[in-house]
Coordinates of C-alpha atoms in Angstrom, one line a residue:
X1 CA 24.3 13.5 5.5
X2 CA 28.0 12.6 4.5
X3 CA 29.8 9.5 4.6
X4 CA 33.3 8.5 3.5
X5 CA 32.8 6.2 0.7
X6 CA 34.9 2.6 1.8
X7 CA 36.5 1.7 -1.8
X8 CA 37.8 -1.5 -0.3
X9 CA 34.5 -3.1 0.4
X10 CA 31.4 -0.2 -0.4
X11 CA 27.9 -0.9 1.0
X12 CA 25.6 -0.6 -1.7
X13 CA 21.6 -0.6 -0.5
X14 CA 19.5 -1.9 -3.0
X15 CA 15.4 -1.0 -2.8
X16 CA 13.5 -3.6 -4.5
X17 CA 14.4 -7.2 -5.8
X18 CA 12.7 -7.4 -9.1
X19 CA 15.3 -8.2 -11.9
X20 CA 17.0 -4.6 -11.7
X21 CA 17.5 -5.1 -8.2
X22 CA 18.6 -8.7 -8.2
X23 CA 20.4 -8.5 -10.9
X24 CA 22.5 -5.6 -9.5
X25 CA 23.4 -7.2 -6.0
X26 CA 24.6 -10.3 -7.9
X27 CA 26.8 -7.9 -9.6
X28 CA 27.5 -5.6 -6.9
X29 CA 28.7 -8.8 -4.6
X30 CA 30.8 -10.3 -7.0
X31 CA 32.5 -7.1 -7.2
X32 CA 33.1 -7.6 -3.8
X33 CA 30.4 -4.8 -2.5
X34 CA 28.6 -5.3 0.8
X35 CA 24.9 -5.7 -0.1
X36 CA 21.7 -5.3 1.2
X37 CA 18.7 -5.8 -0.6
X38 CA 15.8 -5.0 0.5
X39 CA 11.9 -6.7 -1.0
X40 CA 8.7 -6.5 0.7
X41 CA 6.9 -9.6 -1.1
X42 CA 9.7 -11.7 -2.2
X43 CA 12.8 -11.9 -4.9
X44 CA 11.8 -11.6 -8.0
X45 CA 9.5 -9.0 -7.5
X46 CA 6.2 -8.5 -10.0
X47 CA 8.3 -10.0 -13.1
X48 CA 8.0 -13.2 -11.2
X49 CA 5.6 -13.4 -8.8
X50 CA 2.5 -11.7 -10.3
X51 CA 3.9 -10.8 -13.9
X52 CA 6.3 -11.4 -16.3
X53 CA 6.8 -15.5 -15.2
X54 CA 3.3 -16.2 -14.7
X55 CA 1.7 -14.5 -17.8
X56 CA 4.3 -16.6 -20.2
X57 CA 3.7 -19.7 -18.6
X58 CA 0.0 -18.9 -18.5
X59 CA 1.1 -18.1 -22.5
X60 CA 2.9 -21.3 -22.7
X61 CA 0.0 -23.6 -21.9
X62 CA -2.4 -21.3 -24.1
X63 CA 0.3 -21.6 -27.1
X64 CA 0.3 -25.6 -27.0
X65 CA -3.6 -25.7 -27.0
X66 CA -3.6 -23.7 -30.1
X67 CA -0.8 -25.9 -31.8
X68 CA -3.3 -28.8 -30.5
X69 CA -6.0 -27.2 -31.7
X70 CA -4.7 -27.0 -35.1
X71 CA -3.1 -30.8 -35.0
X72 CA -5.5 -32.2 -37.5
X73 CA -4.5 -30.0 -40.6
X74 CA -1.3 -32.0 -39.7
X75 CA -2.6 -35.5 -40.1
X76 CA -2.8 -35.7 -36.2
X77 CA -5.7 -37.4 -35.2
X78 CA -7.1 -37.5 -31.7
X79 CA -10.3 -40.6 -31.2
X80 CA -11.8 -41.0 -27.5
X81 CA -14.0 -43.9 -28.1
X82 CA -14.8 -43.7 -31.5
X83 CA -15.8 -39.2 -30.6
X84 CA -13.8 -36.6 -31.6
X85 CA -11.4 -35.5 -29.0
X86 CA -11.1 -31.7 -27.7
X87 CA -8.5 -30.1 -25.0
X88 CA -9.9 -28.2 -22.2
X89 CA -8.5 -25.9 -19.9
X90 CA -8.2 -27.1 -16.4
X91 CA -7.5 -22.9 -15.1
X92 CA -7.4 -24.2 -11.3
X93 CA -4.7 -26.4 -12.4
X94 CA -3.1 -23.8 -15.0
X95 CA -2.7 -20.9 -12.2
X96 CA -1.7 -23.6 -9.2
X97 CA 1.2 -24.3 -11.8
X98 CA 1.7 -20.5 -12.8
X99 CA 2.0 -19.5 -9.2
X100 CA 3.9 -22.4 -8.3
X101 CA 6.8 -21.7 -10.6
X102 CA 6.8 -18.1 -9.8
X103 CA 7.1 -19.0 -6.0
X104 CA 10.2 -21.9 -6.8
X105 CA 11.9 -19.0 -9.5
X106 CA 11.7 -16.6 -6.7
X107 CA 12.9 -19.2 -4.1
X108 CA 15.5 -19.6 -6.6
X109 CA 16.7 -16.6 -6.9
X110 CA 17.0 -16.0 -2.8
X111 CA 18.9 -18.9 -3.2
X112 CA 21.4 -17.1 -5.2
X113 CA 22.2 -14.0 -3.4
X114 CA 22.3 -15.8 -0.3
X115 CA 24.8 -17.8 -1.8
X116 CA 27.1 -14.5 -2.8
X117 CA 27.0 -13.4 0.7
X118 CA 24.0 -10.7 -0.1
X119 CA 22.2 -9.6 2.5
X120 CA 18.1 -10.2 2.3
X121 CA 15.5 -7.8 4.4
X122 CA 11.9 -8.5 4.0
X123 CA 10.4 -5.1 4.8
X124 CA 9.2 -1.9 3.0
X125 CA 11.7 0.6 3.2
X126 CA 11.6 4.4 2.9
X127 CA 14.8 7.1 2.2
X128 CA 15.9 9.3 4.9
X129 CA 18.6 10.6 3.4
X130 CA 20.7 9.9 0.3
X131 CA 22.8 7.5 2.2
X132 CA 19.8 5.8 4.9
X133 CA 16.6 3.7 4.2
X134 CA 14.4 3.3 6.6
X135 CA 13.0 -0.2 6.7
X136 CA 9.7 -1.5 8.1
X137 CA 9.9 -5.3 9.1
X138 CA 7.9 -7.7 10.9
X139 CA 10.1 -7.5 13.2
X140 CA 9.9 -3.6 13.9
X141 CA 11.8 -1.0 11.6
X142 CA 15.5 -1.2 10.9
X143 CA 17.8 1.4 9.5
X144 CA 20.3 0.7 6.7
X145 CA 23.0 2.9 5.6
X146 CA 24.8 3.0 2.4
X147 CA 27.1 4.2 0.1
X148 CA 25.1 3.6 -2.9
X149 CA 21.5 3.5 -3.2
X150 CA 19.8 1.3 -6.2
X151 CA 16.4 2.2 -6.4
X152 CA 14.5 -0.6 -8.4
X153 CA 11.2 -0.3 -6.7
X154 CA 8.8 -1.3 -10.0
X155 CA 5.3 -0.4 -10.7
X156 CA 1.9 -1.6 -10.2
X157 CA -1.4 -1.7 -12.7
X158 CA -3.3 1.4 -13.3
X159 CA -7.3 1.7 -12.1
X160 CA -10.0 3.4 -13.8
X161 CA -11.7 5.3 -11.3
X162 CA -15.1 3.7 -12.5
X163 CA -13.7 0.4 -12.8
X164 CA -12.2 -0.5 -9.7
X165 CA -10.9 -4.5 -9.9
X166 CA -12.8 -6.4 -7.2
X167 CA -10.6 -9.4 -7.5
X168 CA -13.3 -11.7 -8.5
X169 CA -15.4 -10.5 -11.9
X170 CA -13.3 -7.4 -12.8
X171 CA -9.5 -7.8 -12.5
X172 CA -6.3 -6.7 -12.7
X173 CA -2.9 -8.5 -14.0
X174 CA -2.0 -8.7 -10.5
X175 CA -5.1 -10.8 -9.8
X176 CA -6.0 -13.3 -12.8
X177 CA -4.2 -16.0 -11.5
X178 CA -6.4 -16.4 -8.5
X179 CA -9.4 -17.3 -10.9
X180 CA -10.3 -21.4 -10.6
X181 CA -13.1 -21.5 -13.6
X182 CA -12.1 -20.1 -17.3
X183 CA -13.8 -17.0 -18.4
X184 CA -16.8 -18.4 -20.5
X185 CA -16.6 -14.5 -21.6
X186 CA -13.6 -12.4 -21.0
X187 CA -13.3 -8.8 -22.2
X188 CA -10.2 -6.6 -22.3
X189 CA -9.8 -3.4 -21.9
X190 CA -6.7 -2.0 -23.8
X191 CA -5.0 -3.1 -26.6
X192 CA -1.1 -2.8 -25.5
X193 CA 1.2 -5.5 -24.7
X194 CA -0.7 -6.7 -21.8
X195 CA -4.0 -6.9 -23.6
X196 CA -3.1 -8.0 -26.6
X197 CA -1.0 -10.9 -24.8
X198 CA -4.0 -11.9 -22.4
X199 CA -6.4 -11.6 -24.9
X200 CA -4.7 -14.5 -27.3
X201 CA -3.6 -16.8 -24.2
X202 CA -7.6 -16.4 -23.4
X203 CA -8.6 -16.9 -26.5
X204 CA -5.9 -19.9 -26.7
X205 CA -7.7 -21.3 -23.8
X206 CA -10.6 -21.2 -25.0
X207 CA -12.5 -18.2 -23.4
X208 CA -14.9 -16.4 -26.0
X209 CA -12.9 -12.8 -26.0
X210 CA -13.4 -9.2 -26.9
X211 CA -10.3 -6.9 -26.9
X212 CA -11.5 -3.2 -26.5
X213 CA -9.1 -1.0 -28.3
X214 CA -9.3 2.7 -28.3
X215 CA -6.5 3.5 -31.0
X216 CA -7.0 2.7 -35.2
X217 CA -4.9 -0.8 -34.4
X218 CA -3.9 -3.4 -31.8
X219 CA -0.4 -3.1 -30.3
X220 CA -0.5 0.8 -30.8
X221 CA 3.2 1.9 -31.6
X222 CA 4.3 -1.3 -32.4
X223 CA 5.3 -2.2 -35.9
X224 CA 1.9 -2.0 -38.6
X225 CA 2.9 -4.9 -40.3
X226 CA 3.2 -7.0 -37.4
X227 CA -0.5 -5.5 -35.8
X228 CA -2.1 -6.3 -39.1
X229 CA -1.1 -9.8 -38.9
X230 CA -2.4 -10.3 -34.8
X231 CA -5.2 -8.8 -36.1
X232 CA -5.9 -11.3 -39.1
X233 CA -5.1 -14.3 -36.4
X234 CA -7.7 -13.0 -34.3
X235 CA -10.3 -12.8 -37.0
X236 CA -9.8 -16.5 -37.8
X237 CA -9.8 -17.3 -34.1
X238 CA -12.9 -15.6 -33.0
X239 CA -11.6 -12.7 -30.8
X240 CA -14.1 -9.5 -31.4
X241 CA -11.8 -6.5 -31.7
X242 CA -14.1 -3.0 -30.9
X243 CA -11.3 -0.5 -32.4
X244 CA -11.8 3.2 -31.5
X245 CA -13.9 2.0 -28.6
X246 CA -12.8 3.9 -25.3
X247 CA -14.1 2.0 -22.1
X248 CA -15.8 4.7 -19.6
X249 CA -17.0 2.2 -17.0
X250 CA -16.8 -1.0 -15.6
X251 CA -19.4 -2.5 -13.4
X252 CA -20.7 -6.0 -12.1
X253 CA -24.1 -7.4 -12.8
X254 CA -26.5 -10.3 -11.4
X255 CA -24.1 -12.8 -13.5
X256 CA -20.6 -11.2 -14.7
X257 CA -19.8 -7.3 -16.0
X258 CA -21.0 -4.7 -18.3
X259 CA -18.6 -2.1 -19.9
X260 CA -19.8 0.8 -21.0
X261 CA -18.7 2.4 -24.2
X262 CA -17.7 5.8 -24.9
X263 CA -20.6 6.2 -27.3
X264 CA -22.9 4.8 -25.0
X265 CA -22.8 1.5 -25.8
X266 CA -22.6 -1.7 -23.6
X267 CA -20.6 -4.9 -23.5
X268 CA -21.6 -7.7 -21.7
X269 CA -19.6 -10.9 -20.4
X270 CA -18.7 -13.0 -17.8
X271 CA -15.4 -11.3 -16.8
X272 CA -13.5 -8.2 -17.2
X273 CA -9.6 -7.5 -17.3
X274 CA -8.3 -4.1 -17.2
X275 CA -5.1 -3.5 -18.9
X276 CA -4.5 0.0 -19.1
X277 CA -1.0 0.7 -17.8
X278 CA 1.0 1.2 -14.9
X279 CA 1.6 4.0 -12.3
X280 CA 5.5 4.2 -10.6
X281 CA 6.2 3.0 -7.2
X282 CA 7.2 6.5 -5.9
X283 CA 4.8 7.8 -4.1
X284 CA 5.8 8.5 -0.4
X285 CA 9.0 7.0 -0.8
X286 CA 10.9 9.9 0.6
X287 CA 12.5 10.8 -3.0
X288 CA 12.3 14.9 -2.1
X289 CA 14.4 14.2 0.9
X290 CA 17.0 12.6 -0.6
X291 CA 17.3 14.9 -3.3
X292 CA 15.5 12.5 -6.3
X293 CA 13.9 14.1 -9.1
X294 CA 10.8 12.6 -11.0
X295 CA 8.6 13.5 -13.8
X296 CA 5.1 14.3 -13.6
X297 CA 4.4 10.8 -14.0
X298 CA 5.9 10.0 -11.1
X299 CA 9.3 8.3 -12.8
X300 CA 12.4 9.3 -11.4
X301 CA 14.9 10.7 -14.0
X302 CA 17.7 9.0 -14.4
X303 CA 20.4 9.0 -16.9
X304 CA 22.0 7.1 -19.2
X305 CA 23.9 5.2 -16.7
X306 CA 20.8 4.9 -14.3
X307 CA 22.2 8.0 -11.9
X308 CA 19.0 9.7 -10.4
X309 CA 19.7 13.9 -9.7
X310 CA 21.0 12.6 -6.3
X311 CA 24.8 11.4 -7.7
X312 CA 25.3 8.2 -5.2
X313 CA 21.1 7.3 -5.8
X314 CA 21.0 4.9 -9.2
X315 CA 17.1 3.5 -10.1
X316 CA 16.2 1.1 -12.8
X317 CA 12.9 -0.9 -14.0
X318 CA 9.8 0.1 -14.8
X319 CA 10.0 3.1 -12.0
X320 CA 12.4 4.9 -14.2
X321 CA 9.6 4.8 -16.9
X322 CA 12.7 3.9 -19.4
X323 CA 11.3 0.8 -21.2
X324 CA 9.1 -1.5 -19.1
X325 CA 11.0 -4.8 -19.9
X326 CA 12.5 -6.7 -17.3
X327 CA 15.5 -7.4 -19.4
X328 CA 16.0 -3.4 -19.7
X329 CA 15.3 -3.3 -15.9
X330 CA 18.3 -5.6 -15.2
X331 CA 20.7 -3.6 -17.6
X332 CA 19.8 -0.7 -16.0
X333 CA 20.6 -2.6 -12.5
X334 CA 24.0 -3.9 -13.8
X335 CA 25.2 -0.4 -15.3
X336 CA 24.4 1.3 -12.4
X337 CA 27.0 -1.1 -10.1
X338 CA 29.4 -1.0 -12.6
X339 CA 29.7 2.8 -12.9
X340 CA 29.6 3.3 -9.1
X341 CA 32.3 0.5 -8.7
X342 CA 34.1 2.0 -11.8
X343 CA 33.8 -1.3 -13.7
X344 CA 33.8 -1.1 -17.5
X345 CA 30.6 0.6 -18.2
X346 CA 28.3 1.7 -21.9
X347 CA 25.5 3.7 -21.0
X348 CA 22.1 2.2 -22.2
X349 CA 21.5 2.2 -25.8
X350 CA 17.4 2.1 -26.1
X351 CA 18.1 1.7 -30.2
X352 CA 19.6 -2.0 -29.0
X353 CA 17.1 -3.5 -27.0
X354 CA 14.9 -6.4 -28.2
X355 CA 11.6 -6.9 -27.1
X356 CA 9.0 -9.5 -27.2
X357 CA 5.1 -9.8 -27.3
X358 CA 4.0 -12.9 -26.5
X359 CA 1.0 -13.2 -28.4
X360 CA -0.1 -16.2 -30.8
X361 CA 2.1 -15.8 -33.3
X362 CA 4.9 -13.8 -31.0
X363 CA 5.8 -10.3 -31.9
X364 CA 10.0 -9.5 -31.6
X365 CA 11.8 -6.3 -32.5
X366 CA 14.7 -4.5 -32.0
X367 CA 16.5 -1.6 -33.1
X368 CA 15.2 1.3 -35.9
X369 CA 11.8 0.8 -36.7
X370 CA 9.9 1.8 -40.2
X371 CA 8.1 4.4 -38.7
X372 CA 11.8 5.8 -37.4
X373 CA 12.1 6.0 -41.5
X374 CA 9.0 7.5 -42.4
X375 CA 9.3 10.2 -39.8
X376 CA 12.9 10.9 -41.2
X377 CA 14.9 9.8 -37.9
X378 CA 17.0 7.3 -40.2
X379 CA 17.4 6.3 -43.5
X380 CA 16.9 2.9 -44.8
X381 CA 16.1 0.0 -47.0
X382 CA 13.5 -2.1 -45.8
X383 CA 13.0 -5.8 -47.0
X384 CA 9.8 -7.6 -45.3
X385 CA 9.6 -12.0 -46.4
X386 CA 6.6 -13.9 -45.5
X387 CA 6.8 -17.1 -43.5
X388 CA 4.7 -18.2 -46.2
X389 CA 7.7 -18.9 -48.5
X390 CA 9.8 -20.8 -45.8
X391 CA 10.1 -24.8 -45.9
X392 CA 9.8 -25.3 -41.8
X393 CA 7.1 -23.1 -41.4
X394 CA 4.9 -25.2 -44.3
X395 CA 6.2 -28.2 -42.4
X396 CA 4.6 -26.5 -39.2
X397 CA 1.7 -25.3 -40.7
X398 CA 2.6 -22.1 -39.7
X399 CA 0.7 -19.7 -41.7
X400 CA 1.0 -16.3 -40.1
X401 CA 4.5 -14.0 -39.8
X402 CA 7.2 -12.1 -41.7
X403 CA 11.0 -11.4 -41.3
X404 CA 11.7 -7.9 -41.7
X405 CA 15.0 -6.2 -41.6
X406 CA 16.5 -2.5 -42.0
X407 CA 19.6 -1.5 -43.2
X408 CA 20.9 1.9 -43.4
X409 CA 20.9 3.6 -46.6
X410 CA 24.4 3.6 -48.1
X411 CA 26.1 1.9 -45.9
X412 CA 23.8 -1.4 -45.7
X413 CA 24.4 -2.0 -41.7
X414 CA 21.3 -3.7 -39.8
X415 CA 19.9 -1.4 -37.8
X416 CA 16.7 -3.1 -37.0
X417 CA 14.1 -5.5 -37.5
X418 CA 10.8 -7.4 -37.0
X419 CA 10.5 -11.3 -36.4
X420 CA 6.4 -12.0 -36.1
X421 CA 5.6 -16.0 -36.0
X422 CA 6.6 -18.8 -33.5
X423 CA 9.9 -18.0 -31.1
X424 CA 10.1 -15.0 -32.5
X425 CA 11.5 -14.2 -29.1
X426 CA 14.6 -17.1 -29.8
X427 CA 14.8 -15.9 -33.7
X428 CA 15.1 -12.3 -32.9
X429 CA 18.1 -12.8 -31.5
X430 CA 20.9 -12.7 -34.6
X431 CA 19.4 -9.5 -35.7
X432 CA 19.6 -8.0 -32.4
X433 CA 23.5 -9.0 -32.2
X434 CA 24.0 -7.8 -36.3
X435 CA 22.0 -4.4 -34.6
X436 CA 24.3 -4.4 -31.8
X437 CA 27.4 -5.5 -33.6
X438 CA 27.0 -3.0 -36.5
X439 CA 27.1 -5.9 -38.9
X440 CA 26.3 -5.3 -42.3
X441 CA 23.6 -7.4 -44.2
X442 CA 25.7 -9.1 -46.2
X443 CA 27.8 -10.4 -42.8
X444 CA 24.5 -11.5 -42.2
X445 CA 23.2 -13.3 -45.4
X446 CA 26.7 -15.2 -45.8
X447 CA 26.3 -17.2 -42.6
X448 CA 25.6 -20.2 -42.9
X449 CA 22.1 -21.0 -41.4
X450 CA 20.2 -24.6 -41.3
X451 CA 18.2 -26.0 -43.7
X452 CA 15.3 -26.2 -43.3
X453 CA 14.6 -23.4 -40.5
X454 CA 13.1 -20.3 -39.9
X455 CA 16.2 -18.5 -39.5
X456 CA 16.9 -19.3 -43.6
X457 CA 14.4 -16.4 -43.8
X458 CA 16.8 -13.9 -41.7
X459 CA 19.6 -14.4 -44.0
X460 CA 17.0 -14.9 -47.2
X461 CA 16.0 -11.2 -46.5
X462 CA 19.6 -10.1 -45.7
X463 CA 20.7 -11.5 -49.4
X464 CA 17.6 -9.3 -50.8
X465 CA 18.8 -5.9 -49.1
X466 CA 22.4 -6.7 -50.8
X467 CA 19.9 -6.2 -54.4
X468 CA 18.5 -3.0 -52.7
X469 CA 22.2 -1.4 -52.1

């Protein structure tokens, strides 16, 4: 089907309202595009309502327990009637809060396309064509036509076909939040960012945890340094890490689960969360008809400026399989508008995105990564400086974490680096602009930084890779 393209005022069709969807009609109607956006659960998508939002505030609450926890190696004292006072965790309370701010960030976000004149269809819709989405509503099904097309359509959690979540004893991400009691024994299966993540706010909240890993280390791909050190804080804190341990099955018992063990063994507990990836959105979306190309995964190809093989269909988020981060997701969102608009545009540079863990301590990083270097990708000079030696972390008693920066060999720009300890999501941000920016260390190490903080360490190991040039 053809349509002649309305430059004055373009419709633009957007399928999904996670953050590469919202995030694109905010663009798209400040630009002065009609949109449409169309979201069968609400705005936000699964970064708010079931993932990213409620998992960090489920983090946040597990976090300050732990810094409680820990008070009295700070003098902090805590006396109920002459006992010795302990936090609980309240979890009814802890997921009525979680699921309440997802619900009022969502609301939020309604609010603010609304208020750009963006049009909001609750419905599940379906392409036609590669200019019309078919949409089912409660109200019967509607057809939208567009110029542009924005698929943003996300993913949801993988199953094992013998350990289907039941909601109740063995879950999903999706479906933690609904439990009202805390785990008295909560075992994960899969040691990536999920995992790890759940099994330290878990662990935080007081929940006796094993993390079932199938690979050498925790956070497989991730920077070694920084696994070695989640690793350590989960040996002090009590979480049993089974390494090399693949999980065949996962079934309910009498009183909670049992997983069974690639080598036959069994491990028993009260509760069982399956973290073992994520499968595309895509599936009978009508992709084929409007001439979308996917992988066998199920992603749909997209390039660097989020086109799909269709040239007026764009995607972004975790459907494109690019990097699942709902900051990427939006990027990909708000490129896509601008190239269709012809705004200013940069295609996606994955070698400047900065991404977070949000375990206890938090894991950041961005850019070129040491094992870039040892495979020969780049070349670099790598410093790595312990927390240990920082004032503000000995006044926080914070005893786990490094700064690690990379610099190109020869010419001494940052092109990546590793914040693990508290923030690490806040402090990895000046490396991620002198990664972006092409600054070179010693831009970084002569600015001035406060004393004391745990930023002095950025620009103390910028000053040390000057002494390695």
């Amino acid at each position: 089907m053809t349509t002649q393209l309305d430059f004055s005022s373009p419709r633009i069709a957007i399928l999904g309202g996670g953050p590469g969807g919202y995030e694109a009609a905010m663009v798209a109607a400040s630009l002065g595009a009609r949109v449409t956006i169309i979201e069968r659960a609400g705005l936000g998508g699964s970064a708010v309502l079931t993932d990213v939002v409620p998992s960090k505030t489920l983090i946040a609450t597990a976090d300050l327990m732990t810094r409680v926890g820990e008070a009295d190696e700070l003098g902090v004292k805590f006396d109920v009637d002459g006992g010795v006072f302990k936090p609980r965790a309240d979890l009814g309370h802890i997921n009525d809060r979680v699921l309440d701010l997802a619900r009022e960030q969502s609301d939020d976000i309604r609010v603010g396309l609304e208020h750009l004149g963006v049009e909001i269809m609750i419905g599940s819709g379906k392409l036609v064509d590669n200019n019309t989405i078919e949409v089912l509503t409660s109200e019967g099904t509607k057809t939208v036509e567009a110029d542009a097309i924005l698929l943003a359509v996300g993913a949801h959690p993988r199953e094992l076909p013998t350990a289907k979540p039941d909601g109740d004893r063995i879950l999903n991400w999706a479906q933690i939040y609904n439990l009202e009691e805390l785990p008295e024994e909560l075992i994960v299966v899969g040691s990536g960012v999920t995992g790890a993540e759940f099994a330290s706010a878990y662990n935080g909240l007081g929940s006796k945890v094993t993390l079932i890993s199938s690979r050498d280390q925790v956070l497989p791909g991730e920077d070694t340094d920084a696994a070695k050190v989640l690793e350590g804080v989960f040996a002090r804190r009590g979480v049993r890490v089974l390494s090399r341990s693949r999980a065949e099955a996962v079934e309910r018992t009498d009183d909670g689960v049992k997983v069974t063990l690639g080598d036959g063994s069994v491990v028993t507990g009260s509760h069982c969360l399956v973290c073992v990836g994520s499968i595309p959105n895509t599936a009978g979306l009508g992709l084929e008809e409007a001439g979308v190309a996917v992988t066998e995964s199920g992603h749909i190809k997209v390039d660097g400026v989020s086109r799909t093989t269709a040239s007026n269909i764009y995607a972004a988020g975790d459907c494109t399989g690019v990097f699942a981060l709902a900051s990427v997701a939006a990027m990909q969102g708000r490129i896509a508008i601008a190239h269709f608009l012809g705004d200013a545009v940069k295609p996606l540079k994955l070698n400047q995105v900065a991404s977070n863990i949000f375990t206890s301590p938090e894991i950041a990083s961005v850019g070129v990564s040491e094992h870039d270097l040892e495979s020969g990708k780049y070349q670099g000079d790598v410093v790595m400086l312990s927390l240990l030696s920082n004032a503000r972390a000995k006044m926080r008693n914070t005893k786990d974490g490094f700064v690690k920066i990379i610099a190109r060999k020869g010419s001494g720009t940052v092109i990546g680096g590793v914040v693990v300890g508290p923030n690490a999501s806040e402090l990895i941000f000046p490396i991620s602009v002198a990664v972006t920016q092409k600054l070179h260390v010693d831009d970084v190490a002569s600015t001035f930084t406060v004393y004391p903080s745990l930023t002095g360490s950025i620009s103390e190991a910028a000053r040390r890779l000057h002494v390695h040039m």
